[in-house]
């Protein structure tokens, strides 16, 4: 028994050992993928396109306390579950988005549990099983209830299968567990629950998706994901520090953009830049501020190879969507192309909207983006709280 356990005087807090474990280190040998949930696209069965999983940790100390109530409600419906694994997984979606835009596909992705489900699968071996999956606590990620391949907020049964093609290629399928992701939202998050049929284990994961990582401010935030490393206390603290700094830099830059553009559309003279004199053009200031975001994109970036919209264009289209939403009646989905087009015409036509309407749309979209970034930093700090150091 350690000496301090016999001492009743107050003791300084110390980080609890084994709070986290890297979920990247263990890999399925046959698939050569970390044994965590992945995000990708079935690609007609030819070659799965995957998002980059930059960091992932498994919570080892009282993991059930990390699960939102909606997830607990789903678990309570399955009495057979005895062992619950809880993870945080961080993804860079940039390459997958570029591929989707280049091939003209909708931004619908698959959740892949193969590497976690078959962790010992050898190369050129095959496996199959059924799982029940649901998603909850979603932000920028949408259920697909109208097709049997789509995931919903209630548990649905899906097949997960690995097979060998041409005696060489390891293939994952089928095209199932589909979710739709907002094309123009920088940060998207959701929780998933996966219960293998006939087993006593389950996996609950919080997924954090960064949709754009070319612009400097989003690249800095995304770079912090890889700092989770081996899941040690030092790596977790390094991740939280770099994430906080990246978010602060991003929100500061976006706040300046919001302030200048909002004021310009309200008729307040902002000065500076290429716009001089009393006859300032609010639309020119708007375009100029968005173009300044693109200045930090690498010189090698080309629209042919990287067709997914940059952050500047994502913000522009979200502003259009906000204006379009105010001009439509009835029910229609979020991130709807028709809504974006209606709002785009209103925004760019001189008489299509008032300056105040444009200002309000810019304000709402930028505030939402800033809030998403701040919430990312706060929620990761809460989930990854280290006793004695961060709490």
XYZ file of C-alpha atoms in Angstrom:
391
model
C 0.000 0.000 0.000
C 1.490 3.397 -0.917
C 2.517 5.595 1.980
C 0.289 8.496 0.995
C -2.750 6.188 1.332
C -2.081 6.033 5.070
C -1.751 9.787 5.395
C -5.109 11.481 6.027
C -3.762 14.958 5.269
C -4.854 16.535 1.941
C -2.896 15.185 -1.017
C -2.226 16.989 -4.303
C -4.237 15.700 -7.246
C -2.400 13.439 -9.657
C -3.448 12.340 -13.103
C -5.074 8.928 -12.949
C -3.053 6.306 -14.874
C -4.651 4.527 -17.795
C -7.389 7.050 -18.457
C -6.956 6.734 -22.231
C -5.546 4.255 -24.671
C -4.544 4.891 -28.252
C -7.051 3.382 -30.652
C -4.703 3.842 -33.599
C -1.935 1.520 -32.422
C -3.811 -1.777 -32.807
C -4.434 -2.621 -36.454
C -6.401 -5.330 -38.202
C -3.606 -7.224 -40.013
C -5.705 -8.165 -43.025
C -7.179 -4.708 -43.627
C -4.147 -2.764 -42.373
C -6.522 -0.352 -40.635
C -6.691 0.735 -36.978
C -9.338 -1.185 -35.039
C -11.726 1.751 -34.819
C -14.781 2.826 -36.841
C -13.858 4.382 -40.171
C -15.702 6.678 -42.573
C -15.612 6.174 -46.312
C -17.500 5.527 -49.525
C -18.273 2.090 -50.981
C -17.364 3.294 -54.507
C -19.428 0.592 -56.245
C -17.320 -2.097 -54.589
C -14.168 -1.340 -56.582
C -12.039 0.372 -53.945
C -13.266 1.947 -50.735
C -12.424 5.635 -50.476
C -11.626 6.449 -46.842
C -11.384 9.615 -44.790
C -8.111 10.003 -42.915
C -8.428 8.944 -39.285
C -5.929 11.325 -37.687
C -6.443 10.448 -34.049
C -8.506 8.173 -31.843
C -8.521 7.232 -28.184
C -10.424 4.709 -26.120
C -11.695 5.831 -22.727
C -10.520 3.356 -20.098
C -11.788 4.898 -16.858
C -15.576 4.816 -16.357
C -16.234 5.006 -20.099
C -20.004 4.743 -19.685
C -20.018 8.220 -18.144
C -18.935 9.663 -21.515
C -22.023 8.360 -23.345
C -24.858 10.886 -23.945
C -28.277 9.940 -22.590
C -29.596 9.194 -26.093
C -26.959 6.487 -26.448
C -27.768 5.019 -23.045
C -31.437 4.802 -23.993
C -30.486 2.733 -27.043
C -28.199 0.471 -24.999
C -30.906 -0.200 -22.443
C -32.963 -1.871 -25.172
C -30.344 -4.607 -25.572
C -30.006 -6.619 -22.352
C -27.288 -8.841 -23.817
C -24.673 -6.038 -23.913
C -22.188 -6.428 -21.053
C -18.964 -4.846 -22.352
C -19.067 -1.271 -23.708
C -16.085 0.320 -25.447
C -16.186 4.111 -25.820
C -14.016 6.042 -28.295
C -13.295 9.504 -29.641
C -12.263 9.488 -33.319
C -11.073 12.506 -35.314
C -11.160 12.569 -39.119
C -9.824 14.757 -41.938
C -12.518 14.541 -44.633
C -10.674 16.655 -47.242
C -9.480 13.854 -49.557
C -12.831 12.060 -49.394
C -14.699 15.303 -50.199
C -12.401 16.020 -53.140
C -13.013 12.513 -54.476
C -16.795 12.887 -54.079
C -16.828 16.204 -55.956
C -14.465 14.914 -58.642
C -16.704 11.900 -59.318
C -19.952 13.869 -59.047
C -21.310 11.917 -56.079
C -23.503 13.230 -53.278
C -21.807 13.697 -49.930
C -23.165 10.460 -48.473
C -20.679 8.311 -46.545
C -20.580 4.836 -45.037
C -19.726 3.963 -41.454
C -17.285 1.052 -41.470
C -16.915 -1.173 -38.409
C -14.990 -3.986 -40.148
C -11.587 -3.349 -38.543
C -13.105 -3.225 -35.048
C -15.446 -6.149 -35.697
C -12.712 -8.449 -37.076
C -9.521 -7.281 -35.293
C -7.588 -10.537 -35.887
C -8.539 -11.001 -39.539
C -5.524 -12.201 -41.538
C -4.546 -11.133 -45.040
C -6.531 -12.983 -47.734
C -9.044 -14.196 -45.162
C -12.753 -13.470 -45.261
C -15.301 -12.652 -42.557
C -18.922 -11.619 -42.238
C -21.288 -10.614 -39.480
C -24.349 -8.548 -38.683
C -24.451 -5.431 -36.518
C -27.096 -3.100 -35.182
C -26.166 0.558 -35.661
C -27.683 3.929 -34.791
C -26.411 7.508 -34.683
C -27.391 10.273 -32.270
C -26.348 13.732 -31.015
C -25.713 14.753 -34.632
C -24.477 18.142 -35.862
C -24.085 18.559 -39.619
C -24.650 14.816 -40.167
C -28.069 13.547 -41.229
C -29.885 10.238 -41.027
C -30.960 8.471 -44.225
C -34.251 6.806 -43.219
C -35.822 6.358 -46.653
C -33.518 3.556 -47.886
C -32.639 0.288 -46.113
C -28.915 1.086 -46.406
C -29.352 4.309 -44.422
C -28.597 4.773 -40.752
C -31.197 6.290 -38.412
C -31.505 7.340 -34.788
C -33.029 3.948 -34.015
C -31.080 0.688 -34.175
C -31.057 -0.887 -37.634
C -29.461 -4.188 -38.660
C -26.726 -4.195 -41.310
C -24.247 -6.659 -42.734
C -20.488 -6.117 -42.478
C -18.417 -8.308 -44.761
C -14.798 -8.662 -45.873
C -13.914 -10.675 -48.960
C -10.919 -11.262 -51.212
C -10.942 -10.084 -54.831
C -8.605 -11.637 -57.416
C -6.863 -13.524 -54.587
C -5.061 -10.321 -53.608
C -7.337 -7.392 -52.761
C -9.118 -7.153 -49.423
C -12.587 -5.671 -49.972
C -15.089 -4.281 -47.458
C -18.821 -4.061 -47.909
C -21.664 -3.973 -48.522
C -22.821 -0.449 -49.330
C -24.558 0.081 -45.985
C -24.737 2.255 -42.848
C -25.058 5.419 -44.938
C -25.201 8.933 -43.491
C -25.400 12.292 -45.265
C -22.902 15.018 -44.345
C -23.424 18.761 -44.766
C -21.278 19.866 -47.717
C -20.691 23.385 -46.444
C -20.185 22.975 -42.718
C -16.582 23.118 -41.505
C -17.014 20.937 -38.392
C -19.524 18.090 -38.191
C -19.969 15.708 -35.265
C -22.081 12.711 -34.319
C -22.138 9.717 -31.991
C -22.622 6.152 -33.180
C -23.563 2.905 -31.452
C -22.681 -0.477 -32.950
C -23.770 -3.803 -31.422
C -22.572 -7.021 -33.118
C -25.336 -9.617 -33.408
C -25.052 -12.418 -30.880
C -22.239 -10.766 -28.915
C -22.076 -9.118 -25.503
C -19.899 -6.182 -26.596
C -20.762 -2.825 -28.116
C -18.835 0.215 -29.312
C -19.916 3.816 -28.785
C -17.948 6.457 -30.686
C -17.958 10.215 -30.955
C -16.916 11.132 -34.502
C -15.464 14.583 -35.267
C -15.247 15.469 -38.972
C -13.195 18.378 -40.336
C -14.521 18.939 -43.844
C -11.831 21.327 -45.080
C -8.131 21.394 -44.239
C -6.524 23.478 -47.007
C -7.186 26.959 -45.596
C -4.677 27.936 -42.904
C -7.139 28.379 -40.036
C -8.830 25.014 -40.668
C -5.498 23.303 -41.365
C -4.208 24.417 -37.961
C -7.246 22.966 -36.182
C -7.030 19.700 -38.139
C -3.302 19.356 -37.373
C -4.114 19.204 -33.657
C -6.004 15.924 -34.213
C -2.819 13.962 -34.840
C -1.391 15.166 -31.513
C -3.484 12.556 -29.676
C -0.720 10.154 -30.641
C -0.364 7.209 -28.274
C -3.124 8.416 -25.955
C -0.719 9.281 -23.145
C -1.506 12.145 -20.781
C 1.215 14.219 -22.441
C -0.253 13.636 -25.919
C -3.790 14.410 -24.762
C -2.673 17.685 -23.181
C -0.673 18.587 -26.297
C -3.751 17.954 -28.441
C -5.984 20.104 -26.238
C -3.458 22.954 -26.183
C -2.944 22.984 -29.960
C -6.669 22.622 -30.569
C -7.402 25.579 -28.293
C -4.800 27.776 -30.020
C -6.031 26.730 -33.460
C -9.642 27.456 -32.573
C -8.746 30.833 -31.080
C -6.864 31.827 -34.237
C -9.698 30.621 -36.464
C -12.470 32.361 -34.529
C -10.459 35.600 -34.395
C -10.023 35.565 -38.172
C -13.670 34.699 -38.825
C -14.849 37.378 -36.384
C -12.910 40.030 -38.309
C -14.410 38.821 -41.577
C -17.898 38.886 -40.062
C -17.468 42.367 -38.616
C -16.264 43.964 -41.846
C -18.831 42.318 -44.107
C -21.747 42.760 -41.747
C -20.957 46.449 -41.336
C -20.487 46.960 -45.066
C -23.896 45.473 -45.892
C -25.472 47.651 -43.202
C -24.014 50.723 -44.941
C -21.274 51.454 -42.389
C -18.056 52.678 -44.001
C -15.280 50.210 -43.151
C -12.389 51.573 -45.252
C -9.122 49.751 -45.873
C -8.408 47.108 -48.474
C -8.898 47.913 -52.120
C -12.128 49.766 -51.451
C -11.588 53.502 -50.991
C -13.816 56.518 -50.732
C -17.429 57.015 -49.741
C -18.812 54.958 -52.604
C -17.809 51.633 -51.059
C -19.235 48.484 -52.615
C -20.379 46.064 -49.918
C -20.338 43.145 -52.364
C -16.751 43.941 -53.296
C -15.760 43.934 -49.632
C -17.510 40.585 -49.180
C -15.643 39.050 -52.133
C -12.383 40.595 -50.988
C -12.674 39.181 -47.466
C -13.448 35.687 -48.741
C -10.521 35.895 -51.165
C -8.214 36.758 -48.252
C -9.051 33.388 -46.685
C -7.835 31.677 -49.863
C -4.435 33.388 -49.720
C -3.263 30.809 -47.197
C -4.072 27.850 -49.462
C -0.992 26.121 -50.845
C 0.279 27.156 -54.264
C -0.099 23.589 -55.517
C -3.853 23.591 -54.977
C -5.771 23.259 -58.238
C -9.507 23.013 -58.785
C -9.027 20.060 -61.139
C -7.327 17.907 -58.518
C -9.033 19.427 -55.475
C -12.571 20.319 -56.614
C -14.246 20.394 -53.185
C -15.118 23.971 -52.145
C -12.597 25.769 -49.956
C -13.696 27.353 -46.691
C -14.396 30.671 -48.413
C -16.796 29.038 -50.877
C -18.364 26.927 -48.118
C -19.174 30.107 -46.194
C -20.499 31.798 -49.320
C -22.861 28.917 -50.082
C -24.050 28.701 -46.486
C -24.936 32.399 -46.628
C -26.865 31.705 -49.841
C -28.633 28.813 -48.127
C -29.588 31.023 -45.181
C -31.143 33.603 -47.527
C -32.834 30.877 -49.546
C -34.302 29.285 -46.448
C -36.075 32.550 -45.635
C -37.655 32.534 -49.085
C -39.076 29.021 -48.997
C -42.140 27.661 -47.274
C -42.911 24.183 -46.028
C -40.455 21.440 -45.147
C -37.184 20.967 -47.005
C -33.884 19.347 -45.986
C -30.795 21.126 -44.724
C -27.986 21.629 -47.240
C -30.494 21.555 -50.096
C -29.161 22.635 -53.496
C -32.415 24.326 -54.541
C -32.334 26.420 -51.359
C -28.719 27.427 -52.080
C -29.606 28.467 -55.633
C -32.634 30.507 -54.543
C -30.541 32.308 -51.939
C -27.681 32.810 -54.392
C -29.914 34.620 -56.831
C -31.306 36.803 -54.050
C -27.854 37.626 -52.677
C -26.202 38.496 -55.993
C -29.129 40.385 -57.544
C -29.019 44.050 -56.444
C -32.769 44.144 -55.774
C -32.982 40.524 -54.621
C -32.317 41.314 -50.957
C -31.755 44.340 -48.770
C -28.379 45.140 -47.273
C -29.805 44.321 -43.861
C -30.936 40.870 -45.048
C -27.480 40.134 -46.426
C -25.899 41.369 -43.205
C -28.133 39.156 -41.065
C -27.367 36.092 -43.203
C -23.605 36.725 -42.992
C -23.857 37.223 -39.232
C -25.805 34.028 -38.618
C -23.545 31.821 -40.757
C -20.297 33.168 -39.323
C -21.593 32.950 -35.752
C -22.592 29.325 -36.351
C -19.152 28.496 -37.743
C -17.438 30.178 -34.790
C -19.749 28.350 -32.386
C -18.971 24.985 -34.029
C -15.239 25.568 -33.572
C -15.559 26.738 -29.972
C -17.821 23.794 -29.154
C -15.246 21.409 -30.650
C -12.559 22.731 -28.316
C -14.843 22.753 -25.274
C -16.304 19.287 -25.832
C -12.899 17.695 -26.458
C -11.592 19.352 -23.292
C -14.542 17.907 -21.376
C -14.238 14.413 -22.832
C -10.463 14.333 -22.436
C -10.376 15.928 -18.993
C -7.309 14.785 -17.033
C -7.837 14.597 -13.277
C -5.511 16.889 -11.416
C -4.526 18.854 -14.510
C -7.570 19.965 -16.529
C -10.348 19.606 -13.972
